[in-house]
CSV table of C-alpha atoms in Angstrom, one decimal:
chain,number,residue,atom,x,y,z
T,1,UNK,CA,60.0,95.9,-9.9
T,2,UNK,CA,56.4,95.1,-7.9
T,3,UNK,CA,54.9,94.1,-4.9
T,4,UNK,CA,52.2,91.7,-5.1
T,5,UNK,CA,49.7,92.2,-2.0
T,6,UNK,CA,48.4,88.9,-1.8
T,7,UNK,CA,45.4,89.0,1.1
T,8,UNK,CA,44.3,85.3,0.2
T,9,UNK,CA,47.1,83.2,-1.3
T,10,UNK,CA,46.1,80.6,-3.3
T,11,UNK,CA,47.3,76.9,-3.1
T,12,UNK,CA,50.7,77.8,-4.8
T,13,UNK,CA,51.8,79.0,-1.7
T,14,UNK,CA,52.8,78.2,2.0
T,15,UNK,CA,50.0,77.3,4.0
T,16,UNK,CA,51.5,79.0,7.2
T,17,UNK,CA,49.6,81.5,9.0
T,18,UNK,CA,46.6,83.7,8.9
T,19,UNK,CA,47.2,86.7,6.9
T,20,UNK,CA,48.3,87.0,3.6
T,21,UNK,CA,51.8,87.2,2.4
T,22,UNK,CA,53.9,90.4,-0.4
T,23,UNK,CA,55.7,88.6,-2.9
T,24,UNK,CA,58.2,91.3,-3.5
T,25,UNK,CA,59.3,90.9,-7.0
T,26,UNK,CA,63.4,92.4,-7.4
T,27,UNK,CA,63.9,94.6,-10.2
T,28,UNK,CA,66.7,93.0,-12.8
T,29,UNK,CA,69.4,95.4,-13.7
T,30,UNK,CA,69.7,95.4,-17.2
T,31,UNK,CA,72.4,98.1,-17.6
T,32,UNK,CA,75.6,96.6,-19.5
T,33,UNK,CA,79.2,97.4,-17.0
T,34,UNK,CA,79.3,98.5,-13.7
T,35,UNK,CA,76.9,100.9,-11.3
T,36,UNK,CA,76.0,100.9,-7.6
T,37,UNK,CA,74.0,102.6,-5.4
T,38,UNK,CA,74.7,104.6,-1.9
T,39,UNK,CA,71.4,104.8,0.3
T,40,UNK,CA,71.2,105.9,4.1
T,41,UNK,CA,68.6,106.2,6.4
T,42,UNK,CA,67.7,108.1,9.5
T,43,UNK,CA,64.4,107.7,11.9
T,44,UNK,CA,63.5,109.0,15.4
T,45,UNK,CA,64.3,107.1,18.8
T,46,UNK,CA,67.8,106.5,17.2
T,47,UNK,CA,66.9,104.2,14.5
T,48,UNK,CA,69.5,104.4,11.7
T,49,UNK,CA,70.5,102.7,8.4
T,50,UNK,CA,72.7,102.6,5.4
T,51,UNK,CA,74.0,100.2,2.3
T,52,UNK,CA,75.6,99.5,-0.6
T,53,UNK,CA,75.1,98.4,-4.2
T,54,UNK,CA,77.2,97.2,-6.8
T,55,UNK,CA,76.5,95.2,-10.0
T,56,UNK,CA,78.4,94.5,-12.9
T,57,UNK,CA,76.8,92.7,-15.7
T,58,UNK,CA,77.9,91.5,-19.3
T,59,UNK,CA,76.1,89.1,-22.0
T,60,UNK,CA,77.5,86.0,-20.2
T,61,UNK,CA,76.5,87.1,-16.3
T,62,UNK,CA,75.4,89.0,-13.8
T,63,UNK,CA,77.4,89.6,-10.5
T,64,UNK,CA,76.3,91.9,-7.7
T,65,UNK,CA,77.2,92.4,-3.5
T,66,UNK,CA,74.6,94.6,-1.1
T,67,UNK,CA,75.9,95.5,1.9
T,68,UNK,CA,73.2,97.5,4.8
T,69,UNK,CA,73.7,98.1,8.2
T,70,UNK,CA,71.3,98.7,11.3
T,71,UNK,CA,70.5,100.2,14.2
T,72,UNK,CA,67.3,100.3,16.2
T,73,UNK,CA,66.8,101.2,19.5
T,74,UNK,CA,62.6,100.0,21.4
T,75,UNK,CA,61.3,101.0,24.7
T,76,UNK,CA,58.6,99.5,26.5
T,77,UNK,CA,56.8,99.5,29.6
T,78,UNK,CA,53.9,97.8,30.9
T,79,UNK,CA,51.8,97.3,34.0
T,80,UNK,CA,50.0,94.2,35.7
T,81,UNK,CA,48.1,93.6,38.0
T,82,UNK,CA,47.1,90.2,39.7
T,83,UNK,CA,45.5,88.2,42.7
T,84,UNK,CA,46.6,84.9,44.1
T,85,UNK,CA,46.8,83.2,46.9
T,86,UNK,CA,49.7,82.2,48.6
T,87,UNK,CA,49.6,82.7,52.6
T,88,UNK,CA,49.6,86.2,53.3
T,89,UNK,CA,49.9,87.5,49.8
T,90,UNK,CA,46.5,88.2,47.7
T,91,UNK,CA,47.8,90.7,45.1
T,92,UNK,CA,50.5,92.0,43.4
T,93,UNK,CA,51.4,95.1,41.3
T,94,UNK,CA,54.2,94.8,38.8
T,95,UNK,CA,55.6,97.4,36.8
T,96,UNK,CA,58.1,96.9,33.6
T,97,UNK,CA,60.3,99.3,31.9
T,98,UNK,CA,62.7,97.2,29.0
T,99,UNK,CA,64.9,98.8,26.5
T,100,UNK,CA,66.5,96.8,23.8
T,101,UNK,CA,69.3,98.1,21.1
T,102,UNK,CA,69.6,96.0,18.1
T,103,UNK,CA,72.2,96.2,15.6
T,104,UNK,CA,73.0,94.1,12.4
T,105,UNK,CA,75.2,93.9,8.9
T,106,UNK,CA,74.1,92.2,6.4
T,107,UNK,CA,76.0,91.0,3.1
T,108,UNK,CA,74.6,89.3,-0.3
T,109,UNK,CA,76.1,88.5,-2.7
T,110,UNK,CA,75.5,86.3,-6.0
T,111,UNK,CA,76.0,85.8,-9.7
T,112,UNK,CA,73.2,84.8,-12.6
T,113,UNK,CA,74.5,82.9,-15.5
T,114,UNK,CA,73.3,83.3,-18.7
T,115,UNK,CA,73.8,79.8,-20.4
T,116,UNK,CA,71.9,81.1,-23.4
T,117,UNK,CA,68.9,82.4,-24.3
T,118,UNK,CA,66.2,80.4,-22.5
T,119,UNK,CA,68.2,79.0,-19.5
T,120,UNK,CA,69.7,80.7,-16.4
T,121,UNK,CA,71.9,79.4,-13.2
T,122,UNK,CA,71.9,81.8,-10.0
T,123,UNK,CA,73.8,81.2,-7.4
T,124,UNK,CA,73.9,83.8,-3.8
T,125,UNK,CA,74.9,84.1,-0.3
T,126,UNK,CA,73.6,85.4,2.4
T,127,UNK,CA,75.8,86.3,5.7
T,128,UNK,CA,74.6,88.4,8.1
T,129,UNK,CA,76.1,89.3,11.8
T,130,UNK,CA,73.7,90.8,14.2
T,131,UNK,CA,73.9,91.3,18.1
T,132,UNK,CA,70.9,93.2,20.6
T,133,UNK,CA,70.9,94.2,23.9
T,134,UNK,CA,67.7,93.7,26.6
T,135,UNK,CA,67.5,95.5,30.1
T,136,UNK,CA,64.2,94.7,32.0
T,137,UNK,CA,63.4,96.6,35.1
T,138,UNK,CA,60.5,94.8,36.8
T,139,UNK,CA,59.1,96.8,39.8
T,140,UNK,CA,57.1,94.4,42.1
T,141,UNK,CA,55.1,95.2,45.1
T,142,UNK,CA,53.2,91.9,47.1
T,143,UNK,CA,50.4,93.0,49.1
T,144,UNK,CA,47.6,91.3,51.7
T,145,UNK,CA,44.7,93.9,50.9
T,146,UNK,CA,46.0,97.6,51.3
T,147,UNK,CA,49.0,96.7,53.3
T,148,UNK,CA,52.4,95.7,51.4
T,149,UNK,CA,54.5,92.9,52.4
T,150,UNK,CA,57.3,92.8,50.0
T,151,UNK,CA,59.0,94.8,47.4
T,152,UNK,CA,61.6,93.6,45.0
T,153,UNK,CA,63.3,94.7,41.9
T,154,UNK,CA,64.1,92.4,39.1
T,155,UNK,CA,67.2,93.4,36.9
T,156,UNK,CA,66.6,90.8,34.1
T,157,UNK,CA,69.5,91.4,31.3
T,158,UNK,CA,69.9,89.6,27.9
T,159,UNK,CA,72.6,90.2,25.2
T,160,UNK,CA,72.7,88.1,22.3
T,161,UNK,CA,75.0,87.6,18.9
T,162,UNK,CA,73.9,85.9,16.1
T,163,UNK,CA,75.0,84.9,12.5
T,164,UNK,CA,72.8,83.5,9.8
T,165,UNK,CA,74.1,82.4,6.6
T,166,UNK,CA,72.2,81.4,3.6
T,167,UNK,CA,73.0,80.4,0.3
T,168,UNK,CA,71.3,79.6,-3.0
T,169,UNK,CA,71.3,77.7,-6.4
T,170,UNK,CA,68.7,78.9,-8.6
T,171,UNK,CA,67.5,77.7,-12.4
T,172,UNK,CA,65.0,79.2,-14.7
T,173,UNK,CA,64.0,77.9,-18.1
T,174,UNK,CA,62.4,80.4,-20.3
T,175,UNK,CA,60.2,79.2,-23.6
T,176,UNK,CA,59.5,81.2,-26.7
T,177,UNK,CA,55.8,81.4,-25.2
T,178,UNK,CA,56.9,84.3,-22.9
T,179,UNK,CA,54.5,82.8,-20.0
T,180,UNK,CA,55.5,79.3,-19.9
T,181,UNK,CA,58.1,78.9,-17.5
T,182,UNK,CA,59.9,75.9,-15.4
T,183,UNK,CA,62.0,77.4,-11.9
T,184,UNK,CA,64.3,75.1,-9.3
T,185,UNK,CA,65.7,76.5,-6.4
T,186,UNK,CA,67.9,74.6,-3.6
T,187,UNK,CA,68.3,76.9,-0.2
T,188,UNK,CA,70.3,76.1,2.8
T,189,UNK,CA,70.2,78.3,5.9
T,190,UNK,CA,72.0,77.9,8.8
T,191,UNK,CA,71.9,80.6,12.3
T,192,UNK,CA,74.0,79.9,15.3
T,193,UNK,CA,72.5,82.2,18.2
T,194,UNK,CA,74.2,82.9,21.4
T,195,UNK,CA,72.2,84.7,24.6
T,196,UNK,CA,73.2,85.0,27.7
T,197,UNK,CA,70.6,85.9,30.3
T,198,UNK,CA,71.1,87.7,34.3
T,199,UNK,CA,68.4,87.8,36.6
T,200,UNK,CA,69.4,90.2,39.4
T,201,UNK,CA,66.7,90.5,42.5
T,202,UNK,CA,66.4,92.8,45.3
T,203,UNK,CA,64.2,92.0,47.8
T,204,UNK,CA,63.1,95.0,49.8
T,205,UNK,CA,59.9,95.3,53.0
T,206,UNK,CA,58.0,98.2,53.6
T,207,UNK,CA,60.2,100.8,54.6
T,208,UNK,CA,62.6,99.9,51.9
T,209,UNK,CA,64.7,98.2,53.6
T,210,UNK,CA,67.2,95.8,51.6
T,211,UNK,CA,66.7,91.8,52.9
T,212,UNK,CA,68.8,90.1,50.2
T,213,UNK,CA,70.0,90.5,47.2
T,214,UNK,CA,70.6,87.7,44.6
T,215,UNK,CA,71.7,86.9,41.1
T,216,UNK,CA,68.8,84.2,40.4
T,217,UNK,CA,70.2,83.1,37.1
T,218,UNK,CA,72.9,83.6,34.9
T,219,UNK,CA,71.9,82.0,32.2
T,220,UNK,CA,73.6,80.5,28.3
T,221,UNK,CA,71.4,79.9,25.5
T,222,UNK,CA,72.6,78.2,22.0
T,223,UNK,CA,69.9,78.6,19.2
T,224,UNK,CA,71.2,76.8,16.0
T,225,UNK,CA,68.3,77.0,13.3
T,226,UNK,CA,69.4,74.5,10.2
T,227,UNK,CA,66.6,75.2,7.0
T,228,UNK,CA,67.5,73.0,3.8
T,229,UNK,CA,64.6,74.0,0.6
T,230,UNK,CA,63.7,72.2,-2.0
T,231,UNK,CA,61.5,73.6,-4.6
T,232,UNK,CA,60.4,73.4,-8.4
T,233,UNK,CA,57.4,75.1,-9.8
T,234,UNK,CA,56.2,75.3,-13.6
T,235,UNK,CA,53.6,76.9,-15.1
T,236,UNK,CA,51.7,76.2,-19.0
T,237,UNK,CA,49.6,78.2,-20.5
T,238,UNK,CA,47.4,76.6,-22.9
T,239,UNK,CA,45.8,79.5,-24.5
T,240,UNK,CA,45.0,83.4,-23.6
T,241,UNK,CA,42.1,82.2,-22.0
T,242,UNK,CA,43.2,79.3,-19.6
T,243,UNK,CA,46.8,77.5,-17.9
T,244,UNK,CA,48.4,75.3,-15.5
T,245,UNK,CA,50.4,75.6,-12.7
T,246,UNK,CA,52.0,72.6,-10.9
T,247,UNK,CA,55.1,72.6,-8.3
T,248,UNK,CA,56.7,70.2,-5.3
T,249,UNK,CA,58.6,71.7,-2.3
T,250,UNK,CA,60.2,69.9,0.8
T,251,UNK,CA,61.5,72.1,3.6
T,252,UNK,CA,63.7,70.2,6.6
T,253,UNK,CA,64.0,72.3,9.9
T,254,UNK,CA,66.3,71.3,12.7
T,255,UNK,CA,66.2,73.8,16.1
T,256,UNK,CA,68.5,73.0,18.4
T,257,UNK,CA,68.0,75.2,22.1
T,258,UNK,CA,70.3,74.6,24.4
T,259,UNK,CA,70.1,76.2,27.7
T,260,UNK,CA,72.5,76.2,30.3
T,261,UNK,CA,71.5,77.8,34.0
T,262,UNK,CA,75.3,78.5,35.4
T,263,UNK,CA,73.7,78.5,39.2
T,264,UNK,CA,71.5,75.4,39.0
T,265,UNK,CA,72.3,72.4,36.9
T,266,UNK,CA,68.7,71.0,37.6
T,267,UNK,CA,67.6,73.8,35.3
T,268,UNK,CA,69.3,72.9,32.3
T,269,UNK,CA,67.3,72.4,28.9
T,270,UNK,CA,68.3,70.8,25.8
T,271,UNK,CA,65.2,71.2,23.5
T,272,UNK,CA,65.6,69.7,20.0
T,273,UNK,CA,63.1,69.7,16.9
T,274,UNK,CA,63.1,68.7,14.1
T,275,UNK,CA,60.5,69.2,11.1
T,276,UNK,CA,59.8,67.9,7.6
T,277,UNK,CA,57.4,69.5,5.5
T,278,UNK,CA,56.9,67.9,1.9
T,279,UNK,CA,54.3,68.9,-0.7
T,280,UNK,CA,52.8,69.3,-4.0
T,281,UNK,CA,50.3,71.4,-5.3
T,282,UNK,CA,48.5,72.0,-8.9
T,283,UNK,CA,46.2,74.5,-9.9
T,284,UNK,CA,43.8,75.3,-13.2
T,285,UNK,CA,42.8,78.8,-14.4
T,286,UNK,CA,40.0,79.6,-17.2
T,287,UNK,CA,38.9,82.9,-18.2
T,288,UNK,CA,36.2,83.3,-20.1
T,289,UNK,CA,35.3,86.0,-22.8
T,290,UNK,CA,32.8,87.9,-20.8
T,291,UNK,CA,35.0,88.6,-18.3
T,292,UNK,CA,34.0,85.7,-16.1
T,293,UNK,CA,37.1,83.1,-14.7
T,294,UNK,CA,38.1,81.2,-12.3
T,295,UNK,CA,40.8,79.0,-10.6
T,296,UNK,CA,41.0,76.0,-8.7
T,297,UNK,CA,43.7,74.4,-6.9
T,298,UNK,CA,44.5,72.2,-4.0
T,299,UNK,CA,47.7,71.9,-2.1
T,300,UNK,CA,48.8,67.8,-0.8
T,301,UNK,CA,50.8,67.9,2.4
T,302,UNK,CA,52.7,65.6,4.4
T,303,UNK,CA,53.9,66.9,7.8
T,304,UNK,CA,56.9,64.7,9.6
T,305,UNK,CA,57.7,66.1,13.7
T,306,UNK,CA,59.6,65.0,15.9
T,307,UNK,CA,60.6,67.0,19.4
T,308,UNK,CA,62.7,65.7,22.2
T,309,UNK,CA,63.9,67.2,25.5
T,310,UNK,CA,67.1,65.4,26.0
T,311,UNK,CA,67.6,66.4,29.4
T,312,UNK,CA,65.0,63.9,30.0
T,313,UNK,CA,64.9,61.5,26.9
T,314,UNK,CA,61.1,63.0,26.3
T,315,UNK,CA,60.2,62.3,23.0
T,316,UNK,CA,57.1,63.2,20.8
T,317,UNK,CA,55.9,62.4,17.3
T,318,UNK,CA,53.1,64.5,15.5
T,319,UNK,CA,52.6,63.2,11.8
T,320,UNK,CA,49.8,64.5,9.8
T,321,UNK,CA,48.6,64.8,6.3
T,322,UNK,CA,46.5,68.0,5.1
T,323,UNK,CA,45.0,69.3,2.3
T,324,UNK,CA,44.8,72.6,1.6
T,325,UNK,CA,42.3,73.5,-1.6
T,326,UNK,CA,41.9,76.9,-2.8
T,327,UNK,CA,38.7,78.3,-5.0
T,328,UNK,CA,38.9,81.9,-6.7
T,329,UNK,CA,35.9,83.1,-8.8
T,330,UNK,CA,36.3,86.6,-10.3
T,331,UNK,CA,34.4,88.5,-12.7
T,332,UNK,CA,36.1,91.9,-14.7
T,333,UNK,CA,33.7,94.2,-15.7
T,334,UNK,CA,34.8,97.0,-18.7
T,335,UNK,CA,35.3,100.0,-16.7
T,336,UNK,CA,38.5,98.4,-15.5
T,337,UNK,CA,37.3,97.1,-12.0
T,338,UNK,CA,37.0,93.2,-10.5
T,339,UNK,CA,34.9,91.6,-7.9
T,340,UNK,CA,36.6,88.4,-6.5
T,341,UNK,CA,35.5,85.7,-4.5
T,342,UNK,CA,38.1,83.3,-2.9
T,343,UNK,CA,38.3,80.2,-0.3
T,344,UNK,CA,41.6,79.1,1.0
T,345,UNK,CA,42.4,77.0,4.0
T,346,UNK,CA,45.5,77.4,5.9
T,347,UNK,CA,47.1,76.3,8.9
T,348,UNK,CA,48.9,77.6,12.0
T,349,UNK,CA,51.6,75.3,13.5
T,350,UNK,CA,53.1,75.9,17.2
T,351,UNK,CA,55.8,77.7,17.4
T,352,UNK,CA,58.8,75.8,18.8
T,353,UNK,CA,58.7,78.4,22.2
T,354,UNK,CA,55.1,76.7,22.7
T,355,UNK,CA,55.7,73.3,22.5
T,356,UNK,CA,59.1,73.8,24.5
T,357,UNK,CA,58.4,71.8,28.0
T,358,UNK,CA,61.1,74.0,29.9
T,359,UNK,CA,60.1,76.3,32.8
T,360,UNK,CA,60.6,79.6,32.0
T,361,UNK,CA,61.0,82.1,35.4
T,362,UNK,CA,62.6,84.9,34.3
T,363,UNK,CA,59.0,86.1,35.9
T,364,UNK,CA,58.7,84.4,39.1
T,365,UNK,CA,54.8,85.1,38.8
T,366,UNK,CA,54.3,84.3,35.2
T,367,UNK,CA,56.1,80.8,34.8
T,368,UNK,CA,55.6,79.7,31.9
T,369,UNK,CA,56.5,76.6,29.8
T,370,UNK,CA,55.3,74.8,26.8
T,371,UNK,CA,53.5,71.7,25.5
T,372,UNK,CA,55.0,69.0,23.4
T,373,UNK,CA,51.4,67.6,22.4
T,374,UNK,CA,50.1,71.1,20.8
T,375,UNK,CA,48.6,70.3,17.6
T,376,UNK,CA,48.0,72.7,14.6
T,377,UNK,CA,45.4,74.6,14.3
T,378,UNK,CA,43.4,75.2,10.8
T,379,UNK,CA,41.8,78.1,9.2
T,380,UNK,CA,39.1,78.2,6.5
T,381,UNK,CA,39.8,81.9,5.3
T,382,UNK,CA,36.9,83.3,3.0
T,383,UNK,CA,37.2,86.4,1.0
T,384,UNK,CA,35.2,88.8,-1.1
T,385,UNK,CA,37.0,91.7,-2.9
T,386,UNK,CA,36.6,94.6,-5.2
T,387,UNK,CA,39.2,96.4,-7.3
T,388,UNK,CA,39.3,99.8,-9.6
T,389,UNK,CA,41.9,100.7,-12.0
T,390,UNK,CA,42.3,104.3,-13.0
T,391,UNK,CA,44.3,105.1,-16.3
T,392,UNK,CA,46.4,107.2,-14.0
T,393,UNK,CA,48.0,104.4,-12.4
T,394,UNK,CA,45.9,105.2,-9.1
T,395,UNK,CA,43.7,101.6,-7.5
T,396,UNK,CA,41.3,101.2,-4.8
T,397,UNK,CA,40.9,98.3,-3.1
T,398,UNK,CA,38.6,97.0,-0.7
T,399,UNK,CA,37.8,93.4,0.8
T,400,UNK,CA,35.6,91.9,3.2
T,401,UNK,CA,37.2,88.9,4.8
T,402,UNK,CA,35.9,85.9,7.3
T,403,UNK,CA,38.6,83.6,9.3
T,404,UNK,CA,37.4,80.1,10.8
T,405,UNK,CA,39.6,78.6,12.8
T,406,UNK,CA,39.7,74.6,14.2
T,407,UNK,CA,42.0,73.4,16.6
T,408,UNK,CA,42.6,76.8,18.5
């Protein structure tokens, strides 16, 4: 129907991350009986695509099933250089060539009730099968000054399947006021991935001679991502000129990573974390006749983590509550253009990769490993915007922006 191109959300929304966020709004298929759709799609470096529609839809319901599949093929290939010590080594000179193939199908389906005319009951499913492929060459030459001392070749190989499923129960009230509205929505979402990783080295001197060759790892990993939603927003108008908008939400996150090392037991990593996210929000909106208006808002949240390694029984808590407000002054001027000024803070929590205390070698000379003690970090994102309208249907818009960030 639209896409909403939201550069500074307000306090209605997520907090997560620095940029700003499309609300893609779906277009409702109105048409009484049964239609579908066939689309198919074709890019270069073998990228390819295709689905199916369906919906049939009578006074009492709406039922529909998308199908698409995938397929999308990335190269890459980077250089490094670097200088260490270790004995006779000083430098090194790494190349990498990867390719990866991705492929994935991807099914929804759902039905919307109509209970009558101001109340509606959705429920959908989500199931989607996917699987890629990784091959890293990684070319490295050691060196003491100009003269080289080693050469090896790293054959690092990943393949890994994965199946999400998701499913949904939705309400919507309606109101005889057309723009007073009350929404609930439950989600659960559950993803099971399985990788397994081969690190192959040769080990090679000068005159390319072959020293050794061994498989340094062959390794398992189990991803299971569990993601349970609860959500409720409403929003009252009071008049043309101002309105409310209030709402709750409470996401719980358990990430399970379990990593098995077939040739080293010692290596093994069972990394666990689990999240809890609640929050409310409310926000006030006036406009006045001249064109003038503003809204103000805040979002109240209380973040509840917990990560533990239980290889070794290491455990960490980070609890902490935040407030998030959100200010947007706008004026509309009679030739059908806006100037905006907005102030939102946001946040940026580690990923569960960073705070992950497991070694990772897969790059002997780039181990890296994360930190269970990583706090977020906090942006104070400011924003000044202009918009024109045309009667055409054309816009231009344009935005000066200024990000602050705490906690890097």
């Amino acid at each position: 129907e639209n896409i909403e191109v939201i550069t500074n959300p307000s306090a209605k929304y997520d907090p997560d991350g620095m940029g700003g966020i499309m609300n893609i709004v779906l277009k409702k298929n109105r048409k009484i009986g049964l239609n579908g759709s066939i689309t198919a799609g074709i890019g270069t470096n073998n990228k390819y695509n295709a689905g199916l529609n369906l919906n049939y839809r009578n006074n009492k319901y709406n039922a529909y099933v998308n199908y698409a599949y995938r397929y999308n093929e990335r190269w890459g290939q980077g250089i490094t250089n670097a200088s260490f010590s270790d004995g006779l080594i000083s430098d090194s000179y790494r190349v990498s060539d990867s390719e990866r193939i991705g492929k994935s199908h991807l099914v929804k389906a759902g039905v919307d009730f109509y209970l009558n005319d101001y109340n509606t009951l959705g429920l959908s499913t989500t199931q989607s099968i996917r699987s890629r492929e990784s091959t890293e060459i990684l070319s490295i030459e050691e060196l003491d000054g100009k003269l080289i001392r080693k050469k090896s070749f790293r054959n690092n190989i990943e393949n890994s399947d994965g199946f999400s499923q998701d499913y949904a129960l939705t309400y919507k009230k309606s109101f005889q006021d057309s723009k007073k509205e009350l929404t609930a929505d439950v989600n659960l979402s559950r993803g099971p991935n399985d990788e397994e990783a081969v690190f192959v080295e040769t080990v090679g001197i000068a005159d390319d001679a072959i020293v050794d060759f061994t498989i340094l790892e062959d390794n398992n990993i189990g991803i299971n991502n569990t993601v349970l939603t609860l959500q409720t927003d409403y929003t009252h108008p009071f008049n043309k000129e101002s309105g409310l908008e209030v709402g709750y939400k409470s996401i719980f996150r358990r990430i399970d990573n379990n990593f098995q090392a077939d040739y080293d037991a010692n290596l093994d990593n069972n990394f666990v974390y689990d999240e809890q996210v609640h929050a409310i929000y409310g926000l006030y909106e006036y406009r006045f006749p001249a064109g003038f208006g503003f809204k103000l808002g805040s979002r109240l949240e209380q973040a509840l983590t917990e990560s533990t390694l239980r290889n070794t029984g290491q455990t960490n808590e980070n609890n902490y509550f935040s407030v998030y407000p959100s200010a947007f002054l706008s004026q509309k001027f009679s030739n059908n253009s806006e100037i905006q000024l907005s102030y939102t803070r946001r946040v940026q929590r580690p990923s569960v990769r960073s705070l992950n205390p497991f070694n990772d070698i897969s790059d002997p000379k780039n181990i890296r490993m994360g930190n269970p003690n990583l706090k977020p970090e906090f942006i104070n994102a400011f924003e000044l915007s202009y918009d024109k309208f045309w009667k055409s249907g054309l816009s231009f818009s344009s935005a000066l922006y200024l990000r602050l960030l705490n906690d890097v």
